[in-house]
mmCIF file of C-alpha atoms and ligand atoms in Angstrom:
data_model
loop_
_atom_site.group_PDB
_atom_site.id
_atom_site.type_symbol
_atom_site.label_atom_id
_atom_site.label_comp_id
_atom_site.label_asym_id
_atom_site.label_seq_id
_atom_site.Cartn_x
_atom_site.Cartn_y
_atom_site.Cartn_z
ATOM 1 C CA UNK A 27 -16.129 -22.629 -9.809
ATOM 2 C CA UNK A 28 -12.807 -20.851 -10.017
ATOM 3 C CA UNK A 29 -12.845 -20.942 -6.011
ATOM 4 C CA UNK A 30 -12.915 -24.232 -5.855
ATOM 5 C CA UNK A 31 -9.905 -25.682 -8.468
ATOM 6 C CA UNK A 32 -7.682 -23.306 -6.787
ATOM 7 C CA UNK A 33 -5.424 -25.399 -4.587
ATOM 8 C CA UNK A 34 -2.646 -24.828 -2.173
ATOM 9 C CA UNK A 35 -1.518 -22.740 1.213
ATOM 10 C CA UNK A 36 -3.498 -20.278 1.289
ATOM 11 C CA UNK A 37 -6.895 -21.834 -0.568
ATOM 12 C CA UNK A 38 -10.021 -20.375 1.690
ATOM 13 C CA UNK A 39 -8.387 -17.337 2.469
ATOM 14 C CA UNK A 40 -9.363 -13.845 1.294
ATOM 15 C CA UNK A 41 -6.608 -11.246 1.266
ATOM 16 C CA UNK A 42 -6.790 -7.454 0.622
ATOM 17 C CA UNK A 43 -4.498 -5.925 -1.328
ATOM 18 C CA UNK A 44 -3.793 -2.301 -1.827
ATOM 19 C CA UNK A 45 -1.239 -0.875 -4.208
ATOM 20 C CA UNK A 46 -1.107 2.199 -6.754
ATOM 21 C CA UNK A 47 -0.680 5.704 -6.105
ATOM 22 C CA UNK A 48 -3.741 8.093 -4.568
ATOM 23 C CA UNK A 49 -4.334 10.833 -6.420
ATOM 24 C CA UNK A 50 -5.823 13.692 -4.211
ATOM 25 C CA UNK A 51 -7.437 16.311 -7.027
ATOM 26 C CA UNK A 52 -6.926 19.958 -6.255
ATOM 27 C CA UNK A 53 -9.282 21.520 -9.118
ATOM 28 C CA UNK A 54 -10.738 19.180 -12.293
ATOM 29 C CA UNK A 55 -7.136 19.183 -13.715
ATOM 30 C CA UNK A 56 -4.060 18.825 -10.913
ATOM 31 C CA UNK A 57 -3.783 16.959 -8.315
ATOM 32 C CA UNK A 58 -1.653 15.631 -5.196
ATOM 33 C CA UNK A 59 -0.177 12.305 -5.600
ATOM 34 C CA UNK A 60 3.095 9.630 -4.635
ATOM 35 C CA UNK A 61 5.442 8.088 -6.960
ATOM 36 C CA UNK A 62 4.134 4.653 -7.353
ATOM 37 C CA UNK A 63 4.866 2.096 -10.139
ATOM 38 C CA UNK A 64 1.758 -0.029 -8.866
ATOM 39 C CA UNK A 65 4.416 -3.688 -9.551
ATOM 40 C CA UNK A 66 5.561 -4.383 -6.020
ATOM 41 C CA UNK A 67 1.589 -4.526 -4.843
ATOM 42 C CA UNK A 68 0.881 -6.803 -8.662
ATOM 43 C CA UNK A 69 3.475 -8.453 -8.032
ATOM 44 C CA UNK A 70 2.605 -9.357 -4.482
ATOM 45 C CA UNK A 71 -1.721 -9.387 -5.538
ATOM 46 C CA UNK A 72 -0.010 -12.295 -7.725
ATOM 47 C CA UNK A 73 1.877 -14.266 -5.276
ATOM 48 C CA UNK A 74 -0.987 -14.727 -2.736
ATOM 49 C CA UNK A 75 -3.461 -15.545 -4.976
ATOM 50 C CA UNK A 76 -0.588 -18.481 -7.035
ATOM 51 C CA UNK A 77 -0.541 -19.859 -3.384
ATOM 52 C CA UNK A 78 -4.947 -19.754 -3.468
ATOM 53 C CA UNK A 79 -5.199 -16.541 -1.921
ATOM 54 C CA UNK A 80 -9.310 -15.663 -3.141
ATOM 55 C CA UNK A 81 -8.200 -11.666 -3.791
ATOM 56 C CA UNK A 82 -9.492 -8.106 -3.765
ATOM 57 C CA UNK A 83 -7.065 -5.713 -5.216
ATOM 58 C CA UNK A 84 -7.119 -2.112 -4.383
ATOM 59 C CA UNK A 85 -5.230 0.427 -6.380
ATOM 60 C CA UNK A 86 -4.829 3.585 -7.417
ATOM 61 C CA UNK A 87 -4.209 5.270 -10.851
ATOM 62 C CA UNK A 88 -1.273 3.243 -11.201
ATOM 63 C CA UNK A 89 0.476 2.769 -14.483
ATOM 64 C CA UNK A 90 0.995 -0.316 -14.766
ATOM 65 C CA UNK A 91 -2.931 -2.307 -15.201
ATOM 66 C CA UNK A 92 -3.770 -4.660 -12.771
ATOM 67 C CA UNK A 93 -2.913 -8.599 -12.491
ATOM 68 C CA UNK A 94 -5.815 -10.929 -13.976
ATOM 69 C CA UNK A 95 -6.813 -13.298 -11.396
ATOM 70 C CA UNK A 96 -7.946 -10.825 -8.019
ATOM 71 C CA UNK A 97 -10.376 -8.738 -8.494
ATOM 72 C CA UNK A 98 -10.129 -5.273 -8.728
ATOM 73 C CA UNK A 99 -11.306 -2.282 -7.479
ATOM 74 C CA UNK A 100 -10.240 1.126 -8.866
ATOM 75 C CA UNK A 101 -10.277 4.332 -7.022
ATOM 76 C CA UNK A 102 -8.429 7.939 -7.215
ATOM 77 C CA UNK A 103 -8.449 8.648 -3.585
ATOM 78 C CA UNK A 104 -7.783 7.698 -0.013
ATOM 79 C CA UNK A 105 -10.607 8.000 1.396
ATOM 80 C CA UNK A 106 -12.593 6.275 -1.235
ATOM 81 C CA UNK A 107 -10.063 3.902 -0.752
ATOM 82 C CA UNK A 108 -10.480 3.012 2.593
ATOM 83 C CA UNK A 109 -14.433 2.785 1.648
ATOM 84 C CA UNK A 110 -13.288 0.578 -0.370
ATOM 85 C CA UNK A 111 -10.872 -1.370 2.219
ATOM 86 C CA UNK A 112 -13.700 -1.135 4.786
ATOM 87 C CA UNK A 113 -16.561 -2.984 1.636
ATOM 88 C CA UNK A 114 -14.266 -5.881 1.428
ATOM 89 C CA UNK A 115 -12.975 -7.115 5.244
ATOM 90 C CA UNK A 116 -13.890 -9.565 6.419
ATOM 91 C CA UNK A 117 -10.271 -10.529 5.360
ATOM 92 C CA UNK A 118 -7.751 -13.404 6.629
ATOM 93 C CA UNK A 119 -4.680 -11.332 5.195
ATOM 94 C CA UNK A 120 -4.475 -7.854 4.043
ATOM 95 C CA UNK A 121 -1.157 -6.285 2.740
ATOM 96 C CA UNK A 122 -1.083 -2.843 2.304
ATOM 97 C CA UNK A 123 1.537 -0.875 -0.579
ATOM 98 C CA UNK A 124 0.256 1.556 -1.760
ATOM 99 C CA UNK A 125 1.555 4.989 -1.591
ATOM 100 C CA UNK A 126 -1.714 6.848 -0.201
ATOM 101 C CA UNK A 127 -1.307 10.755 -0.560
ATOM 102 C CA UNK A 128 -0.692 11.603 3.268
ATOM 103 C CA UNK A 129 -2.478 15.259 2.412
ATOM 104 C CA UNK A 130 -5.752 16.631 0.394
ATOM 105 C CA UNK A 131 -7.235 20.128 -0.572
ATOM 106 C CA UNK A 132 -9.049 20.751 2.351
ATOM 107 C CA UNK A 133 -11.599 21.881 -0.215
ATOM 108 C CA UNK A 134 -11.133 20.969 -3.546
ATOM 109 C CA UNK A 135 -11.540 23.801 -6.604
ATOM 110 C CA UNK A 136 -14.250 22.815 -8.548
ATOM 111 C CA UNK A 137 -12.964 25.216 -11.568
ATOM 112 C CA UNK A 138 -10.348 24.853 -12.448
ATOM 113 C CA UNK A 139 -7.490 27.458 -10.291
ATOM 114 C CA UNK A 140 -6.248 30.131 -13.406
ATOM 115 C CA UNK A 141 -2.833 32.039 -12.970
ATOM 116 C CA UNK A 142 -4.057 35.353 -11.978
ATOM 117 C CA UNK A 143 -1.649 37.785 -12.995
ATOM 118 C CA UNK A 144 0.343 39.206 -10.323
ATOM 119 C CA UNK A 145 -0.726 37.458 -7.413
ATOM 120 C CA UNK A 146 1.176 34.853 -7.471
ATOM 121 C CA UNK A 147 0.772 31.128 -6.951
ATOM 122 C CA UNK A 148 -1.979 29.741 -4.422
ATOM 123 C CA UNK A 149 -1.684 29.102 -1.475
ATOM 124 C CA UNK A 150 -2.936 25.420 -0.729
ATOM 125 C CA UNK A 151 -4.772 24.563 1.777
ATOM 126 C CA UNK A 152 -4.409 20.979 3.291
ATOM 127 C CA UNK A 153 -5.934 18.416 5.187
ATOM 128 C CA UNK A 154 -4.925 15.033 6.603
ATOM 129 C CA UNK A 155 -5.831 11.605 4.925
ATOM 130 C CA UNK A 156 -6.760 9.311 6.947
ATOM 131 C CA UNK A 157 -4.731 6.353 6.999
ATOM 132 C CA UNK A 158 -5.750 2.916 6.141
ATOM 133 C CA UNK A 159 -3.266 0.842 7.892
ATOM 134 C CA UNK A 160 -4.183 2.086 11.377
ATOM 135 C CA UNK A 161 -7.397 1.853 10.339
ATOM 136 C CA UNK A 162 -7.448 -1.926 9.630
ATOM 137 C CA UNK A 163 -4.366 -2.762 12.223
ATOM 138 C CA UNK A 164 -7.337 -1.139 15.006
ATOM 139 C CA UNK A 165 -9.681 -2.822 14.273
ATOM 140 C CA UNK A 166 -11.043 -3.885 17.787
ATOM 141 C CA UNK A 167 -13.874 -6.056 15.108
ATOM 142 C CA UNK A 168 -13.137 -8.286 12.579
ATOM 143 C CA UNK A 169 -9.457 -7.075 12.015
ATOM 144 C CA UNK A 170 -7.559 -9.722 9.589
ATOM 145 C CA UNK A 171 -5.807 -12.484 11.498
ATOM 146 C CA UNK A 172 -2.808 -10.668 9.599
ATOM 147 C CA UNK A 173 -2.144 -6.952 8.919
ATOM 148 C CA UNK A 174 1.617 -6.111 7.031
ATOM 149 C CA UNK A 175 2.363 -2.510 6.410
ATOM 150 C CA UNK A 176 5.356 -0.444 3.530
ATOM 151 C CA UNK A 177 7.856 1.975 4.430
ATOM 152 C CA UNK A 178 9.310 3.391 2.132
ATOM 153 C CA UNK A 179 12.183 5.527 3.552
ATOM 154 C CA UNK A 180 15.939 6.985 2.526
ATOM 155 C CA UNK A 181 16.808 7.433 6.229
ATOM 156 C CA UNK A 182 17.635 5.325 9.633
ATOM 157 C CA UNK A 183 14.982 2.688 7.086
ATOM 158 C CA UNK A 184 14.790 0.138 9.993
ATOM 159 C CA UNK A 185 14.385 2.546 13.088
ATOM 160 C CA UNK A 186 12.132 4.925 11.265
ATOM 161 C CA UNK A 187 9.535 1.313 10.442
ATOM 162 C CA UNK A 188 10.288 -0.187 13.035
ATOM 163 C CA UNK A 189 8.881 2.970 14.364
ATOM 164 C CA UNK A 190 5.970 2.794 12.573
ATOM 165 C CA UNK A 191 5.331 -0.363 12.683
ATOM 166 C CA UNK A 192 3.984 -0.162 16.317
ATOM 167 C CA UNK A 193 2.682 2.871 16.272
ATOM 168 C CA UNK A 194 0.230 1.674 13.192
ATOM 169 C CA UNK A 195 -0.915 -0.956 15.400
ATOM 170 C CA UNK A 196 0.396 -3.789 12.271
ATOM 171 C CA UNK A 197 2.096 -6.855 12.629
ATOM 172 C CA UNK A 198 4.936 -6.871 10.086
ATOM 173 C CA UNK A 199 5.848 -3.729 7.889
ATOM 174 C CA UNK A 200 8.471 -4.102 4.702
ATOM 175 C CA UNK A 201 10.896 -1.395 4.506
ATOM 176 C CA UNK A 202 13.294 -0.519 1.671
ATOM 177 C CA UNK A 203 15.385 2.403 0.596
ATOM 178 C CA UNK A 204 14.193 4.316 -1.727
ATOM 179 C CA UNK A 205 16.573 6.968 -1.508
ATOM 180 C CA UNK A 206 17.776 8.462 -5.447
ATOM 181 C CA UNK A 207 20.566 5.751 -6.533
ATOM 182 C CA UNK A 208 19.069 2.621 -4.709
ATOM 183 C CA UNK A 209 16.872 2.636 -8.463
ATOM 184 C CA UNK A 210 14.417 0.581 -6.867
ATOM 185 C CA UNK A 211 11.867 4.009 -6.891
ATOM 186 C CA UNK A 212 9.800 2.093 -10.348
ATOM 187 C CA UNK A 213 12.752 0.184 -10.895
ATOM 188 C CA UNK A 214 11.381 -3.635 -11.710
ATOM 189 C CA UNK A 215 14.412 -4.059 -7.936
ATOM 190 C CA UNK A 216 13.999 -4.172 -4.444
ATOM 191 C CA UNK A 217 15.384 -5.164 -1.341
ATOM 192 C CA UNK A 218 13.234 -5.342 1.988
ATOM 193 C CA UNK A 219 13.797 -5.583 5.565
ATOM 194 C CA UNK A 220 11.012 -7.389 7.879
ATOM 195 C CA UNK A 221 9.996 -5.927 10.958
ATOM 196 C CA UNK A 222 8.159 -7.788 12.727
ATOM 197 C CA UNK A 223 7.541 -7.720 16.781
ATOM 198 C CA UNK A 224 10.757 -9.930 17.086
ATOM 199 C CA UNK A 225 12.770 -8.147 15.098
ATOM 200 C CA UNK A 226 14.183 -7.146 11.146
ATOM 201 C CA UNK A 227 15.124 -9.905 8.789
ATOM 202 C CA UNK A 228 16.623 -7.992 5.424
ATOM 203 C CA UNK A 229 16.478 -10.084 1.961
ATOM 204 C CA UNK A 230 19.039 -9.792 -0.586
ATOM 205 C CA UNK A 231 17.966 -7.022 -3.073
ATOM 206 C CA UNK A 232 15.962 -9.670 -5.904
ATOM 207 C CA UNK A 233 13.126 -9.036 -8.494
ATOM 208 C CA UNK A 234 10.617 -7.383 -7.170
ATOM 209 C CA UNK A 235 8.392 -10.543 -8.736
ATOM 210 C CA UNK A 236 10.756 -12.238 -5.629
ATOM 211 C CA UNK A 237 10.390 -10.375 -3.231
ATOM 212 C CA UNK A 238 6.592 -10.554 -3.836
ATOM 213 C CA UNK A 239 7.048 -14.672 -4.026
ATOM 214 C CA UNK A 240 8.679 -14.623 -0.189
ATOM 215 C CA UNK A 241 6.453 -12.295 0.862
ATOM 216 C CA UNK A 242 3.195 -14.549 -0.439
ATOM 217 C CA UNK A 243 5.665 -17.901 0.983
ATOM 218 C CA UNK A 244 6.088 -16.321 5.306
ATOM 219 C CA UNK A 245 2.767 -15.612 4.547
ATOM 220 C CA UNK A 246 0.907 -18.920 4.427
ATOM 221 C CA UNK A 247 3.623 -20.056 7.184
ATOM 222 C CA UNK A 248 2.425 -17.917 9.367
ATOM 223 C CA UNK A 249 -1.066 -18.621 8.915
ATOM 224 C CA UNK A 250 -1.054 -22.194 9.051
HETATM 225 N N1 CTP B 19 -0.254 4.264 4.626
HETATM 226 C C1 CTP B 19 -2.066 3.396 4.704
HETATM 227 N N2 CTP B 19 -2.778 5.188 4.528
HETATM 228 C C2 CTP B 19 -2.409 6.125 4.562
HETATM 229 C C3 CTP B 19 -0.484 6.707 4.368
HETATM 230 C C4 CTP B 19 0.119 5.008 4.671
HETATM 231 O O1 CTP B 19 -1.989 3.423 4.551
HETATM 232 N N3 CTP B 19 -2.550 7.707 4.281
HETATM 233 C C5 CTP B 19 0.006 2.631 4.393
HETATM 234 C C6 CTP B 19 1.178 2.809 3.468
HETATM 235 O O2 CTP B 19 0.251 1.843 2.471
HETATM 236 C C7 CTP B 19 1.831 1.780 4.071
HETATM 237 C C8 CTP B 19 2.066 2.232 5.480
HETATM 238 O O3 CTP B 19 1.384 3.494 5.456
HETATM 239 O O4 CTP B 19 1.740 0.257 4.120
HETATM 240 C C9 CTP B 19 3.486 3.498 5.237
HETATM 241 O O5 CTP B 19 3.627 4.366 5.016
HETATM 242 P P1 CTP B 19 4.112 5.355 5.317
HETATM 243 O O6 CTP B 19 3.848 6.468 4.149
HETATM 244 O O7 CTP B 19 5.623 4.835 4.683
HETATM 245 O O8 CTP B 19 3.433 5.678 6.197
HETATM 246 P P2 CTP B 19 3.323 7.227 6.603
HETATM 247 O O9 CTP B 19 2.629 6.877 8.659
HETATM 248 O O10 CTP B 19 2.159 8.135 5.722
HETATM 249 O O11 CTP B 19 5.222 8.129 7.087
HETATM 250 P P3 CTP B 19 5.326 9.209 6.719
HETATM 251 O O12 CTP B 19 5.263 10.647 7.157
HETATM 252 O O13 CTP B 19 6.982 8.649 6.909
HETATM 253 O O14 CTP B 19 5.457 9.439 4.896
HETATM 254 CA CA1 CA B 20 2.950 8.761 3.746
#
């Protein structure tokens, strides 16, 4: 019933949005994670739903509660996030805003690691996590029509993000400068450069909600 009432340029479209950090357990009490408030992902999910899309919102443990009006799938780890994304397919749109931990423990300890006297800190042996964005971008069957990734960079933003787009095979990369002092990490504003096959387009600094609405609008235009 709800779907029938929703109108807009993305009506009848399914969008998958990943958001938040992932947590990779070290032992039962500790984990590896990225910084991510989840605000930009929330705003994107809300904006896509506002244009009529059915949104599956796959989120790691973010501080900001997930938005209303979307299907929420909560996960902890990168592997769980990848499984959730795969299960949510097919989709027309994939927006990968999650700050996925690049590494996990090769083997998480089943019991709490204790400080052993005289032995110093433990060495953690890490393994690379699956790249969810690259996996979906490079699917030979069932790839969403439009795949959008993010690139949080501190240096050479456009060059790094352009290379990242090519390496991963997504259609667009939304790059931003998360250097300390920009106030973007954890703040309510964002200044992004959207990179596609034709080049880079810098958008003025705006609220994360406004950036999300502009991105959703651009997505709707690209699909129709
Ligand atoms: N991403 C992902 N799965 C991963 C790592 C990243 O889906 N295991 C996605 C992010 O959600 C984002 C994009 O890939 O949309 C870029 O993430 P980023 O961390 O900037 O890229 P990396 O390839 O991990 O490169 P870096 O070494 O700069 O961290
Ligand atoms: Ca990374």
